Amino acid sequence: MDPGFEARLREGGETFEERDATLLRAVDEAGSLNAAANGLGRSYARSHERIDDLETAFGPLVERQRGGAGGGGSRLTANARRLLARFDRLRAALTGTAAVEETVLEGRVVAREGELTTVETVAGSVRALAPDVDRVQVVVRADSVTLHDPAEAPPAGGTSARNRFDGRVARIDRGEAVALVTVAVGEGDAPGDDASVADSPTLAALVTIDSVERLALAPDRPVVATLKATATRATPAPDV
Amino acid sequence: MDPGFEARLREGGETFEERDATLLRAVDEAGSLNAAANGLGRSYARSHERIDDLETAFGPLVERQRGGAGGGGSRLTANARRLLARFDRLRAALTGTAAVEETVLEGRVVAREGELTTVETVAGSVRALAPDVDRVQVVVRADSVTLHDPAEAPPAGGTSARNRFDGRVARIDRGEAVALVTVAVGEGDAPGDDASVADSPTLAALVTIDSVERLALAPDRPVVATLKATATRATPAPDV
DNA sequence: CGGAGTTGTATCCATGACGGAAGAACGCGG
DNA sequence: CCGCGTTCTTCCGTCATGGATACAACTCCG
């Protein structure tokens, strides 16, 4: 079951989406709306209409010229390029979060100040942004977990990363440039107690290969994981 | 222009989306598919068909019972509840990234190891995940920036947060439980030089009110911002 | 001056999605 | 044994989407 999404930009009742982005890009490459629509296997008339609609909401997108050398053509405006870049950024951000590994911890809310809560989980207590229910799932995205050398871990008061877990490396999955480090964060496990590592809850952290080497990460090495409360979101737990 | 998305879960050619989630939730509340479809203003026949299709891809979702007390009814399976929870987590994660403030820095790629690059920007050099182009926009999400007390900032080698900026607080926008802190990260600005703060590039950081107080953050106070390379994504810059 | 290859604009039509309606099967309760 | 409110199944009308086609307008070029 793989997660996905469809990115959108809304403005003035009109929504710009993937389909529109590919159309604009095709116009940019082909130099004419006709060729673009043709190349995409879409009808010229609809594409033309679509661009008209988009322009009323997002401002001028293509400069059209009819007649002339080669019969004319269309070019993207600077506004259109900015729109495309904005759309790309949104999609990149969403792609990141949709694709990245995540750790899910079930727990219950034990304190709350507005949206900010303290959630008690098997891995200890976590500060997270949570909706107004009692039992929640805390979602920790692997790319939001920072790992530290225990000797040099920042003191609890000196940083805005308010969640801190002492743990030990359980596993390292190396990729090309990044590595997924699984950290056992069982609360009361004594160092050297093998059984506890196998059983304790884990937290996945996505770090660069570089960091793996700088921190000399290896299975069973102690490590400190920190994560920001504002990057930690909770959702209602399923009441099975 | 506000960003948005449509979350999806794909499995076996079928895609589960918002519409389906609301249908399942309505069945859960109403206790019968008939009442659910009716309440949503959707046709029973279509809703029934849709659930059938979803079940062939995602496994059993509703236990149907026809006849009996009250004519029967439908209840969600545990599988359906897990699916809903999974969908909620995805949506929550996407909502977070779509809604959060972001800082965009233009720059050029000066080094690359696979997907991991070093990008030179006005705010200094940043390690980020970037596609294979020369000029990029680096996107830094405010909830991925961690702030530190300069005196207690972790040494560069002892943490997996590989990007580090020394700066000063430019502005603090307090919310209910969180605050958006704008940090001036100009490279060579001398402390006390007011003009440089106004001109230098800024980085937005989303932290809890709590952290604002612990770190005694206030305009013009020095602060260290760190962020992970794996949470920093770049996209091609628009070639205007 | 005509041809070429566009941009505009209008119209037709195939397809799919959806609601509405109608009817059969079901099983508990009165 | 009958009625009720479901779940199932089928058929039809409607609407939105989008391709296909046709045609006028335009302007540079040979």
Short mmCIF file of N, CA, C and O in Angstrom, two decimals, chain A residues 1 3-4 102 137 235, chain B residues 5-10 15-22 25 80-95:
data_model
loop_
_atom_site.label_atom_id
_atom_site.label_comp_id
_atom_site.label_asym_id
_atom_site.label_seq_id
_atom_site.Cartn_x
_atom_site.Cartn_y
_atom_site.Cartn_z
N MET A 1 0.84 -1.18 0.00
CA MET A 1 0.00 0.00 0.00
C MET A 1 0.88 1.24 0.00
O MET A 1 1.49 1.58 0.99
N PRO A 3 1.65 5.29 -0.29
CA PRO A 3 1.05 6.61 -0.09
C PRO A 3 1.38 7.52 -1.25
O PRO A 3 2.43 7.41 -1.86
N GLY A 4 0.48 8.42 -1.55
CA GLY A 4 0.72 9.38 -2.62
C GLY A 4 -0.11 10.62 -2.38
O GLY A 4 -0.72 10.77 -1.33
N GLU A 102 8.55 6.49 8.47
CA GLU A 102 8.03 7.11 9.67
C GLU A 102 7.85 6.10 10.78
O GLU A 102 7.67 4.92 10.54
N GLN A 137 -1.98 8.57 17.87
CA GLN A 137 -0.79 7.99 17.28
C GLN A 137 0.16 9.14 17.01
O GLN A 137 -0.20 10.10 16.34
N THR A 235 -2.21 11.98 15.42
CA THR A 235 -3.55 11.82 14.89
C THR A 235 -4.32 10.90 15.82
O THR A 235 -3.71 10.16 16.60
N PHE B 5 -3.47 19.81 -1.28
CA PHE B 5 -3.15 18.48 -1.82
C PHE B 5 -4.36 17.59 -1.66
O PHE B 5 -5.32 17.94 -0.98
N GLU B 6 -4.29 16.45 -2.27
CA GLU B 6 -5.29 15.41 -2.10
C GLU B 6 -4.53 14.14 -1.77
O GLU B 6 -3.73 13.68 -2.58
N ALA B 7 -4.74 13.62 -0.56
CA ALA B 7 -3.99 12.43 -0.14
C ALA B 7 -4.58 11.18 -0.78
O ALA B 7 -5.77 11.12 -1.05
N ARG B 8 -3.73 10.19 -1.03
CA ARG B 8 -4.17 8.94 -1.65
C ARG B 8 -3.40 7.76 -1.09
O ARG B 8 -2.21 7.87 -0.80
N LEU B 9 -4.06 6.63 -1.00
CA LEU B 9 -3.36 5.39 -0.71
C LEU B 9 -3.63 4.44 -1.85
O LEU B 9 -4.79 4.16 -2.17
N ARG B 10 -2.59 3.93 -2.48
CA ARG B 10 -2.76 3.05 -3.63
C ARG B 10 -2.52 1.60 -3.24
O ARG B 10 -1.62 1.29 -2.46
N THR B 15 -7.35 3.25 -5.76
CA THR B 15 -6.79 4.29 -4.89
C THR B 15 -7.84 4.77 -3.90
O THR B 15 -8.96 5.13 -4.27
N PHE B 16 -7.44 4.76 -2.65
CA PHE B 16 -8.30 5.17 -1.55
C PHE B 16 -8.06 6.66 -1.30
O PHE B 16 -6.94 7.08 -1.05
N GLU B 17 -9.11 7.46 -1.38
CA GLU B 17 -8.91 8.88 -1.16
C GLU B 17 -9.91 9.48 -0.18
O GLU B 17 -10.70 8.77 0.43
N GLU B 18 -9.83 10.79 -0.04
CA GLU B 18 -10.64 11.50 0.94
C GLU B 18 -12.11 11.07 0.91
O GLU B 18 -12.72 10.77 1.93
N ARG B 19 -12.64 11.08 -0.29
CA ARG B 19 -14.03 10.71 -0.51
C ARG B 19 -14.37 9.35 0.12
O ARG B 19 -15.43 9.17 0.72
N ASP B 20 -13.47 8.40 -0.05
CA ASP B 20 -13.68 7.07 0.49
C ASP B 20 -13.59 7.08 2.01
O ASP B 20 -14.34 6.37 2.69
N ALA B 21 -12.67 7.87 2.51
CA ALA B 21 -12.50 7.96 3.96
C ALA B 21 -13.79 8.50 4.60
O ALA B 21 -14.27 7.96 5.60
N THR B 22 -14.36 9.53 4.01
CA THR B 22 -15.58 10.09 4.61
C THR B 22 -16.72 9.09 4.52
O THR B 22 -17.55 9.02 5.42
N ARG B 25 -16.17 6.55 7.30
CA ARG B 25 -16.47 7.18 8.60
C ARG B 25 -17.97 7.32 8.79
O ARG B 25 -18.49 7.13 9.89
N ALA B 80 -10.55 -1.97 8.25
CA ALA B 80 -10.99 -0.65 7.80
C ALA B 80 -10.50 0.44 8.74
O ALA B 80 -10.08 1.52 8.31
N ARG B 81 -10.54 0.18 10.03
CA ARG B 81 -10.08 1.18 11.00
C ARG B 81 -8.59 1.43 10.87
O ARG B 81 -8.13 2.57 10.97
N ARG B 82 -7.85 0.37 10.63
CA ARG B 82 -6.42 0.56 10.42
C ARG B 82 -6.17 1.39 9.17
O ARG B 82 -5.32 2.29 9.15
N LEU B 83 -6.94 1.09 8.13
CA LEU B 83 -6.79 1.84 6.88
C LEU B 83 -7.09 3.32 7.09
O LEU B 83 -6.35 4.19 6.63
N LEU B 84 -8.15 3.59 7.82
CA LEU B 84 -8.51 4.98 8.11
C LEU B 84 -7.41 5.68 8.91
O LEU B 84 -7.07 6.83 8.62
N ALA B 85 -6.87 4.98 9.89
CA ALA B 85 -5.81 5.57 10.71
C ALA B 85 -4.58 5.87 9.85
O ALA B 85 -3.95 6.92 9.97
N ARG B 86 -4.27 4.93 8.98
CA ARG B 86 -3.13 5.10 8.08
C ARG B 86 -3.34 6.33 7.20
O ARG B 86 -2.44 7.14 7.00
N PHE B 87 -4.55 6.45 6.70
CA PHE B 87 -4.88 7.58 5.85
C PHE B 87 -4.79 8.89 6.62
O PHE B 87 -4.26 9.88 6.12
N ASP B 88 -5.27 8.87 7.84
CA ASP B 88 -5.20 10.06 8.68
C ASP B 88 -3.76 10.49 8.92
O ASP B 88 -3.45 11.67 8.90
N ARG B 89 -2.90 9.52 9.15
CA ARG B 89 -1.49 9.85 9.40
C ARG B 89 -0.89 10.50 8.17
O ARG B 89 -0.20 11.52 8.27
N LEU B 90 -1.18 9.91 7.02
CA LEU B 90 -0.65 10.48 5.78
C LEU B 90 -1.14 11.91 5.61
O LEU B 90 -0.37 12.83 5.35
N ARG B 91 -2.44 12.09 5.80
CA ARG B 91 -2.99 13.42 5.61
C ARG B 91 -2.41 14.42 6.60
O ARG B 91 -2.13 15.57 6.26
N ALA B 92 -2.23 13.95 7.83
CA ALA B 92 -1.67 14.84 8.85
C ALA B 92 -0.25 15.27 8.46
O ALA B 92 0.11 16.44 8.55
N ALA B 93 0.52 14.30 7.99
CA ALA B 93 1.90 14.62 7.60
C ALA B 93 1.91 15.61 6.44
O ALA B 93 2.65 16.59 6.44
N LEU B 94 1.06 15.36 5.46
CA LEU B 94 1.01 16.24 4.29
C LEU B 94 0.49 17.62 4.68
O LEU B 94 0.99 18.64 4.22
N THR B 95 -0.53 17.64 5.53
CA THR B 95 -1.07 18.92 5.99
C THR B 95 0.03 19.74 6.63
O THR B 95 0.16 20.93 6.38
#
